[in-house]
PDB file of C-alpha atoms in Angstrom:
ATOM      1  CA  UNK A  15     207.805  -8.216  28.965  1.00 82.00           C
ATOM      2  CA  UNK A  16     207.465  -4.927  27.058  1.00 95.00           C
ATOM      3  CA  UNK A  17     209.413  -2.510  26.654  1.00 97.00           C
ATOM      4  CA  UNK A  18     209.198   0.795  24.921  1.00 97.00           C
ATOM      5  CA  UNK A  19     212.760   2.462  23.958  1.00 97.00           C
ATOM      6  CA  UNK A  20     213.075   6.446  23.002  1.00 97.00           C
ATOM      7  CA  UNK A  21     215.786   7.433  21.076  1.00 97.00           C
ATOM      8  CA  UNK A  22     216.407  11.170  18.937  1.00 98.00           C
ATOM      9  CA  UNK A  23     216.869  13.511  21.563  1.00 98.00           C
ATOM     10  CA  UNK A  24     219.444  15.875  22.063  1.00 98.00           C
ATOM     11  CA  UNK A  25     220.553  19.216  21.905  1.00 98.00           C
ATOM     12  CA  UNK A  26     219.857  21.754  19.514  1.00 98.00           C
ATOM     13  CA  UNK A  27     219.535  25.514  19.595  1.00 98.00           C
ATOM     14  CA  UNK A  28     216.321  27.216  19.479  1.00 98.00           C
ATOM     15  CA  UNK A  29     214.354  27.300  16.300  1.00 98.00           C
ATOM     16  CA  UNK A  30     216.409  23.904  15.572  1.00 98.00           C
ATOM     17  CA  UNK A  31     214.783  20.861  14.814  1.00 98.00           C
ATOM     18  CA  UNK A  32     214.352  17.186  16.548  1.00 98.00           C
ATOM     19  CA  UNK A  33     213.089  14.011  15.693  1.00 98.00           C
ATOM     20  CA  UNK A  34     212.100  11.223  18.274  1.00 98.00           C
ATOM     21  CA  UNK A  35     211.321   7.454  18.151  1.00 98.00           C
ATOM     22  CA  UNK A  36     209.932   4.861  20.355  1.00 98.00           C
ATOM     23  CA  UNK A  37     209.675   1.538  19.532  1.00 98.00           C
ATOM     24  CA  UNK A  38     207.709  -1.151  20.760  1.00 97.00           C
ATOM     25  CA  UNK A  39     208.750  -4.843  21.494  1.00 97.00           C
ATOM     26  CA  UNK A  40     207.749  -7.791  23.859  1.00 96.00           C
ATOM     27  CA  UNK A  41     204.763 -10.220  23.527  1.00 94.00           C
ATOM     28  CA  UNK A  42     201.593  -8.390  22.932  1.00 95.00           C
ATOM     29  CA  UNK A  43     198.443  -8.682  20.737  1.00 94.00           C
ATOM     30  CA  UNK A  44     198.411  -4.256  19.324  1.00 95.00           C
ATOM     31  CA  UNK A  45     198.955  -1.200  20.366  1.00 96.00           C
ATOM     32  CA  UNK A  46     196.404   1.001  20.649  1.00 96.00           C
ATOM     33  CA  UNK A  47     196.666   4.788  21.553  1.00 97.00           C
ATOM     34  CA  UNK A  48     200.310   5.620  21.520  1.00 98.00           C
ATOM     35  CA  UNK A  49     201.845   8.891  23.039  1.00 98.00           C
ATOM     36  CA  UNK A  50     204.529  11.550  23.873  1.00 98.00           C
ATOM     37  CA  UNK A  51     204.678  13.245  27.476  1.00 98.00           C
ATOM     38  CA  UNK A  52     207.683  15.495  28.649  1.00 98.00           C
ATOM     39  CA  UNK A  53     208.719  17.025  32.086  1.00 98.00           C
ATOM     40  CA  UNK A  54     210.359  19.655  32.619  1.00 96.00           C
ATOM     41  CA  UNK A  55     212.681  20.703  35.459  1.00 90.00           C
ATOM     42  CA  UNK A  56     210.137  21.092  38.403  1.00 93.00           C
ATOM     43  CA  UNK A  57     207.459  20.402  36.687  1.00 95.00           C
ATOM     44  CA  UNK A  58     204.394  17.801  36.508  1.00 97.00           C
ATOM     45  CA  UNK A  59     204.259  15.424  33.153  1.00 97.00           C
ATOM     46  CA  UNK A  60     202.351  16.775  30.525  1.00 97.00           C
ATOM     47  CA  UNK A  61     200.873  15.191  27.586  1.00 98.00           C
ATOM     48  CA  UNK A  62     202.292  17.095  24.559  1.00 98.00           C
ATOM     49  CA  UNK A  63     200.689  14.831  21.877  1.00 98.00           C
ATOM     50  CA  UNK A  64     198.954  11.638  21.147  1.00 98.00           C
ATOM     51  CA  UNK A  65     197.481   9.288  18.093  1.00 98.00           C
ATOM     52  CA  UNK A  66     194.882   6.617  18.064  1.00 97.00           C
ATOM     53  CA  UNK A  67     194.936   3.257  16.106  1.00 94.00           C
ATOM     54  CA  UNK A  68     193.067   5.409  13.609  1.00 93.00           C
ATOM     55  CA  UNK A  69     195.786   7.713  12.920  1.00 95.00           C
ATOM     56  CA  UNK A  70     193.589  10.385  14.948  1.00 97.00           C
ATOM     57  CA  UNK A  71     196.150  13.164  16.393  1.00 98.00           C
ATOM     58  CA  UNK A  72     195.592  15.602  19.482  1.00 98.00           C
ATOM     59  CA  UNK A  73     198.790  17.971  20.959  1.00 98.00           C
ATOM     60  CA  UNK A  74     199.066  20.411  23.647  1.00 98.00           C
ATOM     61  CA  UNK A  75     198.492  23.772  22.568  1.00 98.00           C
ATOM     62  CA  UNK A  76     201.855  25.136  23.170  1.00 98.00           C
ATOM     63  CA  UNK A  77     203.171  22.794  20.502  1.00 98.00           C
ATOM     64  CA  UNK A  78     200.192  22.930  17.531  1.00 98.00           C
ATOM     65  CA  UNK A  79     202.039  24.090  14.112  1.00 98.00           C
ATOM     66  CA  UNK A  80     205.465  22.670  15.327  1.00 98.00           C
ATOM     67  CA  UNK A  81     205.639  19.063  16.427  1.00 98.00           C
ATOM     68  CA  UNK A  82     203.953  16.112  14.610  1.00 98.00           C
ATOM     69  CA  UNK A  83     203.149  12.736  15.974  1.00 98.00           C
ATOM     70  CA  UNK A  84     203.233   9.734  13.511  1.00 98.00           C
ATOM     71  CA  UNK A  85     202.992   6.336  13.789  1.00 97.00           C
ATOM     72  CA  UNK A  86     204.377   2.735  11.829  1.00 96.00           C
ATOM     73  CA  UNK A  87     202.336   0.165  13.084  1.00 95.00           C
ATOM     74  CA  UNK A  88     204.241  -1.966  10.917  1.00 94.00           C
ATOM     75  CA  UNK A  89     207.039  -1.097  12.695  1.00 96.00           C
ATOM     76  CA  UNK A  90     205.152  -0.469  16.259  1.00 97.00           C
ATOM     77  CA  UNK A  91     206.526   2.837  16.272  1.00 97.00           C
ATOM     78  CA  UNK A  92     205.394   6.230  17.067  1.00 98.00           C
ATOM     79  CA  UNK A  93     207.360   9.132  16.227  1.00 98.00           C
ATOM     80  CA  UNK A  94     207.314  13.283  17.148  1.00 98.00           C
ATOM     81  CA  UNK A  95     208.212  15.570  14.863  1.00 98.00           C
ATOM     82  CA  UNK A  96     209.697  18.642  16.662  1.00 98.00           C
ATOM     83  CA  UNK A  97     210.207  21.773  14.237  1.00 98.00           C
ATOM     84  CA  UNK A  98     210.945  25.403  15.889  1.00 98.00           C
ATOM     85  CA  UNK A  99     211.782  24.270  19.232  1.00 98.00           C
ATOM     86  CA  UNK A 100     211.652  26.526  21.934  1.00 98.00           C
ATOM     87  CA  UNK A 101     213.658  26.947  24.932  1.00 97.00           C
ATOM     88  CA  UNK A 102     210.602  26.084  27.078  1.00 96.00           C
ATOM     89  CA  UNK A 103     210.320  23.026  25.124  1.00 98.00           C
ATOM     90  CA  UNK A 104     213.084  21.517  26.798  1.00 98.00           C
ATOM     91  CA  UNK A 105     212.285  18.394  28.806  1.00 98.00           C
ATOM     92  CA  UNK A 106     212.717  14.546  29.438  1.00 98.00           C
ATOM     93  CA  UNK A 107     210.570  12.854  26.409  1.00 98.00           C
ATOM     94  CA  UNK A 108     208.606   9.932  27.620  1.00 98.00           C
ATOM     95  CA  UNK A 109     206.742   7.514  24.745  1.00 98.00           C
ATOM     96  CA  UNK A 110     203.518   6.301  26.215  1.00 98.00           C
ATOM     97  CA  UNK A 111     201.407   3.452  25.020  1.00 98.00           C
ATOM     98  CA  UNK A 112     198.296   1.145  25.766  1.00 97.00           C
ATOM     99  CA  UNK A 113     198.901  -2.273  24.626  1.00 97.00           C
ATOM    100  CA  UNK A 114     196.155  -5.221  24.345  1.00 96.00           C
ATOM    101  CA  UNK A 115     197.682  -8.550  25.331  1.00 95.00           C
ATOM    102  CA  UNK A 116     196.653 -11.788  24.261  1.00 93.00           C
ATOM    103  CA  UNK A 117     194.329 -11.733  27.284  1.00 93.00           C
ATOM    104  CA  UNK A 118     192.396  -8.831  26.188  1.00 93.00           C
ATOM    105  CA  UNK A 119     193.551  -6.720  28.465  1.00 95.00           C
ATOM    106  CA  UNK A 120     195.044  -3.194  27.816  1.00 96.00           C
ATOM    107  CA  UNK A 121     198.038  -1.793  29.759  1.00 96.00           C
ATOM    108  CA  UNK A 122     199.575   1.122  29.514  1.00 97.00           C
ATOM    109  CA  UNK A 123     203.499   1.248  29.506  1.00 97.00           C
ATOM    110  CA  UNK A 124     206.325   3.967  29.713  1.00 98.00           C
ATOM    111  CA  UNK A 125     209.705   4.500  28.259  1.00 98.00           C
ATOM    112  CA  UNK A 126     212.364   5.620  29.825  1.00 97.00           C
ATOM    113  CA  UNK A 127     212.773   8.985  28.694  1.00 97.00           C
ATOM    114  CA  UNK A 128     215.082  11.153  26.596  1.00 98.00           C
ATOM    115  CA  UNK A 129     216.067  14.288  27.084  1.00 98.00           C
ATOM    116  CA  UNK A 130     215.811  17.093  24.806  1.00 98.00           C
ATOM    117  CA  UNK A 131     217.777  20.050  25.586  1.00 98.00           C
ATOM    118  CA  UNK A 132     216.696  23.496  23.516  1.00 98.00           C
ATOM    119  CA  UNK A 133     219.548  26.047  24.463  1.00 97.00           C
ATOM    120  CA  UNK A 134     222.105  28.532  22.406  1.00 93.00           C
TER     121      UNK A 134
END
């Protein structure tokens, strides 16, 4: 009954600038630790940042100094930031997130992706 839905992705030419969303709905209790992952062509899925309920951030260090996560938890949103993209930046953009149900149980959910293409 959850879903989580990216949107903001795109193209845009290197040293451009992208901002993603992911919003969470269905019937749950809270979110906890929400994330962004990306794969790229051939490539495993990599974590490339995530934030805690306490607003506590960790990225990948090939993206420290240019992409920001947020979150609303108002909104039961997280958000990534992307400044000074990179051509090797370019991936499928997957929101991650571990929700406690009314049971008291966490799960952890996916989006579906968007794709963010950094090219001239």
């Amino acid at each position: 009954q959850v879903q989580l839905v990216e949107s903001g992705g795109g193209l845009v030419q290197p040293g451009g600038s992208l901002r993603l969303s992911c919003v969470a709905s269905g019937n749950f209790l809270d979110i906890d630790t929400m994330g962004w992952y990306r794969q790229a062509p051939g490539r495993e899925r990599e974590l490339v940042a995530v934030i805690s309920s306490d607003g506590t951030t960790n990225y990948v260090d090939s993206v420290k100094g240019r992409f920001t996560i947020s979150r609303d938890n108002a909104e039961k949103s997280v958000y990534l930031q992307m400044n000074s993209l990179k051509p090797e930046d370019t991936a499928v953009y997957y929101c991650n997130a571990n929700i406690l149900h009314y049971v008291r149980t966490y799960v952890n959910y996916w989006g579906r992706g968007t794709l963010v293409t950094v090219s001239s």
